[in-house]
mmCIF file of C-alpha atoms and ligand atoms in Angstrom:
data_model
loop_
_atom_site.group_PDB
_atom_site.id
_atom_site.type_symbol
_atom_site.label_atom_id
_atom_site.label_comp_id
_atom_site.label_asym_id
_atom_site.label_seq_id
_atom_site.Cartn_x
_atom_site.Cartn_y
_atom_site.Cartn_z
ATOM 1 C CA UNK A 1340 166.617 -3.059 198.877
ATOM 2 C CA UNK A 1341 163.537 -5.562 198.211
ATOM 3 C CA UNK A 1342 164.337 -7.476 195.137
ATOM 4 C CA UNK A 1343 160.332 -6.731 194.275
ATOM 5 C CA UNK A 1344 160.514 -2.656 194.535
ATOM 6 C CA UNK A 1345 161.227 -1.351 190.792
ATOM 7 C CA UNK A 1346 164.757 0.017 190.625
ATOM 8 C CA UNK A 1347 166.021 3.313 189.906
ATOM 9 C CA UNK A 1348 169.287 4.239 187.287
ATOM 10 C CA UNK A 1349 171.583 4.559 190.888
ATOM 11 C CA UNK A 1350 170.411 1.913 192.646
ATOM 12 C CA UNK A 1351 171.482 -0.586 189.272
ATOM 13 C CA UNK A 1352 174.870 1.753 188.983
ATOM 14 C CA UNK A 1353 175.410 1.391 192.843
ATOM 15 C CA UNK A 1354 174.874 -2.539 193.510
ATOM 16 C CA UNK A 1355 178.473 -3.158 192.894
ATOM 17 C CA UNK A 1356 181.724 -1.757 191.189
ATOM 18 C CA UNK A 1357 181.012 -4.071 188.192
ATOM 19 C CA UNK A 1358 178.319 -4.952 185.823
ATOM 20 C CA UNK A 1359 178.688 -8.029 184.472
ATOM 21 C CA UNK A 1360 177.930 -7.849 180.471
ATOM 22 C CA UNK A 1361 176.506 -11.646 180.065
ATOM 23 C CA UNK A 1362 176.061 -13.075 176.001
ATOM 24 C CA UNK A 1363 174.620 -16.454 176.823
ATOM 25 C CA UNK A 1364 173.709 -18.558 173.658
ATOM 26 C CA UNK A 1365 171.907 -21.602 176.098
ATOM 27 C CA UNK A 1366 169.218 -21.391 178.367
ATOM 28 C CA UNK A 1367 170.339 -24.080 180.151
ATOM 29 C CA UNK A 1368 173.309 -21.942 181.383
ATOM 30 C CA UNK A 1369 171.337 -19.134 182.859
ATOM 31 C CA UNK A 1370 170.476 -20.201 185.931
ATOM 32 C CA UNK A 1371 173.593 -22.036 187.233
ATOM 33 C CA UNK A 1372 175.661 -18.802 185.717
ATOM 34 C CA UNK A 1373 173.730 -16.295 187.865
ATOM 35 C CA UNK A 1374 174.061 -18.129 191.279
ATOM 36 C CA UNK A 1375 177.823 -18.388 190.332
ATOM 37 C CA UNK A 1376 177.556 -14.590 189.969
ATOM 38 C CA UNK A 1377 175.604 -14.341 192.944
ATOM 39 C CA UNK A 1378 178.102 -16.567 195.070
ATOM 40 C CA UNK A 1379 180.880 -14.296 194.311
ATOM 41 C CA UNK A 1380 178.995 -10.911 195.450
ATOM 42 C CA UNK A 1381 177.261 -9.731 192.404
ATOM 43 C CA UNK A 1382 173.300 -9.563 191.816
ATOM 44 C CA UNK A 1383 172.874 -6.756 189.173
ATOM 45 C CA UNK A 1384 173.456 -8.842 185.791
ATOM 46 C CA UNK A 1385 173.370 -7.368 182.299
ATOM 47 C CA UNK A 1386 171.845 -9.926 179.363
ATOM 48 C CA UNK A 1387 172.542 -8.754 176.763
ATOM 49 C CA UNK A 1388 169.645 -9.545 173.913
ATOM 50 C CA UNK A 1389 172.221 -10.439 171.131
ATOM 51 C CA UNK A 1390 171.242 -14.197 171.180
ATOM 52 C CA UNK A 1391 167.848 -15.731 170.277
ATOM 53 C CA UNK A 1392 167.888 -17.302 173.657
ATOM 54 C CA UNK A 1393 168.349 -14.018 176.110
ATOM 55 C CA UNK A 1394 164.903 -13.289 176.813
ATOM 56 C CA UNK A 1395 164.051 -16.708 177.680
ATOM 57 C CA UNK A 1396 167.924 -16.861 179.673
ATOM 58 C CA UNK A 1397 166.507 -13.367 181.561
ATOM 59 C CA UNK A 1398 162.444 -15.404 182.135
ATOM 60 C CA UNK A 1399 164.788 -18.210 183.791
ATOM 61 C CA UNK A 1400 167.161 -16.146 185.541
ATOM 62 C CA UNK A 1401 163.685 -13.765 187.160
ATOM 63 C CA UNK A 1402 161.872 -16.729 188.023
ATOM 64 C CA UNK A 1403 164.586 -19.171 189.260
ATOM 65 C CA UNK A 1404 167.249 -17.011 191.105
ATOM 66 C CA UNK A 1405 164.939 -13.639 192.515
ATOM 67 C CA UNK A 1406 167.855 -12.729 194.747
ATOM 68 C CA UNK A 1407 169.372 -11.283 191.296
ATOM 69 C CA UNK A 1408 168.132 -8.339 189.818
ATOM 70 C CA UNK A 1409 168.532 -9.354 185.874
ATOM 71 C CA UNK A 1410 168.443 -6.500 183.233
ATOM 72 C CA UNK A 1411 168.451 -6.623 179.723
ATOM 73 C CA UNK A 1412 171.718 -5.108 177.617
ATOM 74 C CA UNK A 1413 171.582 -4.363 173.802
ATOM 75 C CA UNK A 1414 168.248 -2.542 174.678
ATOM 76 C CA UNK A 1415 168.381 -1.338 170.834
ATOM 77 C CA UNK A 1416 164.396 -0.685 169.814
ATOM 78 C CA UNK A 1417 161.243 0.078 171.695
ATOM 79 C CA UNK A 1418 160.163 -3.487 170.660
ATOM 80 C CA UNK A 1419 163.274 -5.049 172.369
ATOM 81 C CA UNK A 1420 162.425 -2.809 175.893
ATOM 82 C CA UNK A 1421 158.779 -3.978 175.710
ATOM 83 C CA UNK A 1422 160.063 -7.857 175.423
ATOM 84 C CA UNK A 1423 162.553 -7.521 178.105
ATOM 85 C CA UNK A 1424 160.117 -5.775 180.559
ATOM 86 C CA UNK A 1425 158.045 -9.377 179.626
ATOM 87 C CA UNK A 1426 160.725 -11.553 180.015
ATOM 88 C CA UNK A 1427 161.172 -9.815 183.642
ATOM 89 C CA UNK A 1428 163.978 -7.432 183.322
ATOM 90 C CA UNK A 1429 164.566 -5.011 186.046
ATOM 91 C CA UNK A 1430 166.713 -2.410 183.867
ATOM 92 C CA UNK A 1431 167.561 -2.238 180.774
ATOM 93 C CA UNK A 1432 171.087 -0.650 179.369
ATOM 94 C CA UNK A 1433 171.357 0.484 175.743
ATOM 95 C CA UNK A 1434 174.840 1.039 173.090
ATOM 96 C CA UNK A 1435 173.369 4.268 172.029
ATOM 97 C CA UNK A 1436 170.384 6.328 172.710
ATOM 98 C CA UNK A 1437 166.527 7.424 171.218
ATOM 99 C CA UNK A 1438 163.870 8.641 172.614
ATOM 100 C CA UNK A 1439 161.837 5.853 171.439
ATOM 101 C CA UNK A 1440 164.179 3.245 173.536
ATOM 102 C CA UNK A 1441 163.887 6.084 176.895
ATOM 103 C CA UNK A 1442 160.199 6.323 175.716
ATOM 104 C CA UNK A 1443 159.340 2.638 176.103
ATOM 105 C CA UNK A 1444 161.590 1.841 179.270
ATOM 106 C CA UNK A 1445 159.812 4.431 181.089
ATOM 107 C CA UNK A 1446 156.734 2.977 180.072
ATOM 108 C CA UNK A 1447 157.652 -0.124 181.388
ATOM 109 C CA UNK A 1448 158.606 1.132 184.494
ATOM 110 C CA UNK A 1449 161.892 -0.199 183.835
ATOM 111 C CA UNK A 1450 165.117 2.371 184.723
ATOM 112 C CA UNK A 1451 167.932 2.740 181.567
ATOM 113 C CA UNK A 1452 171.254 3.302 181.164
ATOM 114 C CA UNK A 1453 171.374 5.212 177.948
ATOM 115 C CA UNK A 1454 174.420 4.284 175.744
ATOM 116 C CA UNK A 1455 176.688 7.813 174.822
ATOM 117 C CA UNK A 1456 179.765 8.499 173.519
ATOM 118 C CA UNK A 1457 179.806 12.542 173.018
ATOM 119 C CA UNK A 1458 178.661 15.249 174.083
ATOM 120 C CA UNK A 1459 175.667 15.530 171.697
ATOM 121 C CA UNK A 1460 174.427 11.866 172.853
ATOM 122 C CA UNK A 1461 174.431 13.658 176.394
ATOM 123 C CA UNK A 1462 172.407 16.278 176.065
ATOM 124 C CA UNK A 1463 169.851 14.509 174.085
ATOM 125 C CA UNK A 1464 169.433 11.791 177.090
ATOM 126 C CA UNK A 1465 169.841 14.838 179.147
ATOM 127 C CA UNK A 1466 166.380 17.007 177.481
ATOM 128 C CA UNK A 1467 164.540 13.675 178.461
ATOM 129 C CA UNK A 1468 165.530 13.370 181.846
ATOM 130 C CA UNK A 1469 168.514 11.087 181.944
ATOM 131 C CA UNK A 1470 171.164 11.665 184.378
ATOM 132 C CA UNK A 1471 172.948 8.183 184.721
ATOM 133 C CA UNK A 1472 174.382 7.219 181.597
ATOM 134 C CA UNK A 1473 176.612 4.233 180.261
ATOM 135 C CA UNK A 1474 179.694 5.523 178.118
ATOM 136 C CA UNK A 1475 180.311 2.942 175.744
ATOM 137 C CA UNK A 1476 182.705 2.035 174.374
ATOM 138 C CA UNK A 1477 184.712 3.345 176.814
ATOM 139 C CA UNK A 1478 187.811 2.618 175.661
ATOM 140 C CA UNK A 1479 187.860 2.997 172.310
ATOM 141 C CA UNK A 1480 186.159 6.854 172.870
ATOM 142 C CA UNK A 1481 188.161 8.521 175.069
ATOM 143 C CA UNK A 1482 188.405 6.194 178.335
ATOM 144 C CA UNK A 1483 189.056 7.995 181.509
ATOM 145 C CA UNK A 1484 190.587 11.455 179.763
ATOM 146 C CA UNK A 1485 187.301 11.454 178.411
ATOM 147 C CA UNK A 1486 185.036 11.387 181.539
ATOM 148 C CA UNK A 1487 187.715 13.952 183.261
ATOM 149 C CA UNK A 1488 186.712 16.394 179.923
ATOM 150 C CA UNK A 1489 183.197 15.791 180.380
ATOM 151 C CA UNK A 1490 182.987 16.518 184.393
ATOM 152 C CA UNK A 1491 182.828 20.016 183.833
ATOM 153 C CA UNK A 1492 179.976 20.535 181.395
ATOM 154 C CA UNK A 1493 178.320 17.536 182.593
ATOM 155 C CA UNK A 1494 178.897 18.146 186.535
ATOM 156 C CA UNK A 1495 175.631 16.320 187.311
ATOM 157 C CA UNK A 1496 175.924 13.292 184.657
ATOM 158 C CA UNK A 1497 177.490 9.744 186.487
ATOM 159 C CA UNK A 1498 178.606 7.313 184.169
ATOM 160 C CA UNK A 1499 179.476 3.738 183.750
ATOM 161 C CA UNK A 1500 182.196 3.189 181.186
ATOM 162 C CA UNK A 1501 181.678 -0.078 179.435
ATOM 163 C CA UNK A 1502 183.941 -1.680 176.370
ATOM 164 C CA UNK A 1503 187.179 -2.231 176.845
ATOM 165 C CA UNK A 1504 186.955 -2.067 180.546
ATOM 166 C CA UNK A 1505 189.168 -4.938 182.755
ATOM 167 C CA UNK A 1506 189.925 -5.449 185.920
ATOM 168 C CA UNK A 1507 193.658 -4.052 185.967
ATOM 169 C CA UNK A 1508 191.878 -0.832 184.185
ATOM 170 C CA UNK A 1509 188.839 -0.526 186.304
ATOM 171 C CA UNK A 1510 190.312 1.440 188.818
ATOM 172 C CA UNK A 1511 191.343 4.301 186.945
ATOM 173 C CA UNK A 1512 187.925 4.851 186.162
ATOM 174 C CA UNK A 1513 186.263 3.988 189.281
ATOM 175 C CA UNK A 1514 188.724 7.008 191.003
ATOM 176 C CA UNK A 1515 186.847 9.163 188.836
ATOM 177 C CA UNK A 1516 183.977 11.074 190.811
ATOM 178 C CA UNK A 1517 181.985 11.184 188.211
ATOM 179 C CA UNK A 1518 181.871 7.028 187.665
ATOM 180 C CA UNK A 1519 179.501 4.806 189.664
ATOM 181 C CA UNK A 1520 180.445 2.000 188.561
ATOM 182 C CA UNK A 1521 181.875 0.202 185.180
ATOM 183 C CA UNK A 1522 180.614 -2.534 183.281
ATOM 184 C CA UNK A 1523 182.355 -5.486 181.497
ATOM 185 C CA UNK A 1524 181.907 -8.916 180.111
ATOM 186 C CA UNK A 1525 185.379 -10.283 181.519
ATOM 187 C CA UNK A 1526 183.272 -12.186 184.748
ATOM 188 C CA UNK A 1527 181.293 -13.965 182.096
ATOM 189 C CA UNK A 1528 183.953 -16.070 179.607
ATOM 190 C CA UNK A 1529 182.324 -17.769 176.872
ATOM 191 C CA UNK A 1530 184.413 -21.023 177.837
ATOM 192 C CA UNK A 1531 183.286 -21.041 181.256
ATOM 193 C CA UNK A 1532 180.205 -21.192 179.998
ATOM 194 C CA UNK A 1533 180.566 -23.902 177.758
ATOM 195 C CA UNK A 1534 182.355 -26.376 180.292
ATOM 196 C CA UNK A 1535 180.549 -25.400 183.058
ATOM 197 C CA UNK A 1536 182.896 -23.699 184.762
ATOM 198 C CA UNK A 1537 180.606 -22.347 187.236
ATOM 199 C CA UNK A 1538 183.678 -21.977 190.164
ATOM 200 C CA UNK A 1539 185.667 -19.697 187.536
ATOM 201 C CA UNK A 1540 182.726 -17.016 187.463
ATOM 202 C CA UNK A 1541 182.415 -17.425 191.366
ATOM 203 C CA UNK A 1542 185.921 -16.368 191.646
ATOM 204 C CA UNK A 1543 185.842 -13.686 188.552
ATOM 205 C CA UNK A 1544 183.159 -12.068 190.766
ATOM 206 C CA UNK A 1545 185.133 -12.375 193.778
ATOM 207 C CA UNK A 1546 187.897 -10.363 192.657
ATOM 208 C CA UNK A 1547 185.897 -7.792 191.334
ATOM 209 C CA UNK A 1548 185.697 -6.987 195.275
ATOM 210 C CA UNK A 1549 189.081 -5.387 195.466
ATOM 211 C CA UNK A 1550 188.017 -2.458 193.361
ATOM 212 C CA UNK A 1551 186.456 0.685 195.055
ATOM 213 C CA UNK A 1552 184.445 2.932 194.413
HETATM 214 C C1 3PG B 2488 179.443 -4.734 175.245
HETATM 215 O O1 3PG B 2488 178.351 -4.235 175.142
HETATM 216 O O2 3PG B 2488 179.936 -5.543 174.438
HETATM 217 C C2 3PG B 2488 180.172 -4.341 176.438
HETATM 218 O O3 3PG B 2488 180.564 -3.048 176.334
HETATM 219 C C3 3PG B 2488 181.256 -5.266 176.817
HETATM 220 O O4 3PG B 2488 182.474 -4.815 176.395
HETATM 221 P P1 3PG B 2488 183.756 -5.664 176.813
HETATM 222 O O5 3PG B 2488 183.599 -7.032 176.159
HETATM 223 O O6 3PG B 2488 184.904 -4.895 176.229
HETATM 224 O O7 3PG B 2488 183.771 -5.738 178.301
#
């Protein structure tokens, strides 16, 4: 896969078993934090846009390290799809869903991960033409017994279960056919962050290769 050619929904969900969910509050760490990633087998990174710094953390990350494909998280408004698409995200995953937020992604040219947690939040992404969807928060609504409910009226929905999700958990819900992959901020501690700890998220990353999907 080019890291120039626009992305689609699988290709983001198929990269890797795990998504890291990144909340970076200095620009400064951006860069050094996504080669760290990058060392340790993982190139499909989720900012999420609940700092004032993440757009210009995602500009730094597109420009500086284009071996990773940076997307945006906390995609919650059209407005915060149309900056990301600026700053140079190459998805964009959202908590919940509207067709304003699918409206303005497509627009962009830039693939989403729709939020859902029930079946109603399904078929809505569904009627406008999204088939890989993030299942958030996982945990807390319904974790894997959930997705096993949903495999039969949803037989052509994958998922990536996010919130809640660790590594001693992931595999239960990477066994599940109907999981891609799951996401999860645990490869991303805020202390690393802060002290630098760049070998930390190397090695968070590189244990994230035992799980299979
Ligand atoms: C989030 O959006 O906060 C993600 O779902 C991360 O959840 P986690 O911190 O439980 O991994």
């Amino acid at each position: 896969m080019s890291t120039r050619t626009p992305l689609t929904a699988l290709q983001v969900m198929q990269d890797a078993p795990v998504i890291p969910v990144i909340v970076l509050n200095d620009v400064a760490h951006a860069v050094p934090m996504a080669r760290a990633l990058l060392a340790g087998g993982i190139r499909m990174l989720e900012v999420t846009l609940r700092t004032p710094q993440a757009l210009a953390c995602i500009e730094a990350i597109a420009k500086d390290v284009p071996e990773a494909m940076v997307g945006a998280g906390t995609v919650r408004t059209q407005a915060d799809a149309q900056a990301a698409a600026m700053a140079g995200a190459r998805f964009a995953v959202s908590p919940g869903y509207t067709f304003a937020v699918g409206q303005a992604c497509r627009d962009a040219g830039m693939p989403l991960l729709p939020g859902v947690a029930t079946g109603s939040e399904i078929m809505m992404a569904l009627e406008d033409g999204f088939t890989e969807l993030k299942f958030f928060p996982a945990m807390q609504a319904g974790g894997p017994a959930m997705l096993k409910a949903w495999s039969g009226p949803f037989f052509d929905v994958k998922f990536c279960p996010t919130g809640g999700v660790t590594l001693s958990n992931a595999p239960e819900f990477l066994a599940l056919p109907n999981v891609v992959c799951v996401g999860g901020s645990w490869l991303v501690p805020g202390d690393a962050l802060v002290l630098g700890d760049w070998a930390r998220v190397t090695q968070l990353a590189r244990d994230t290769q035992m799980l299979k999907k």
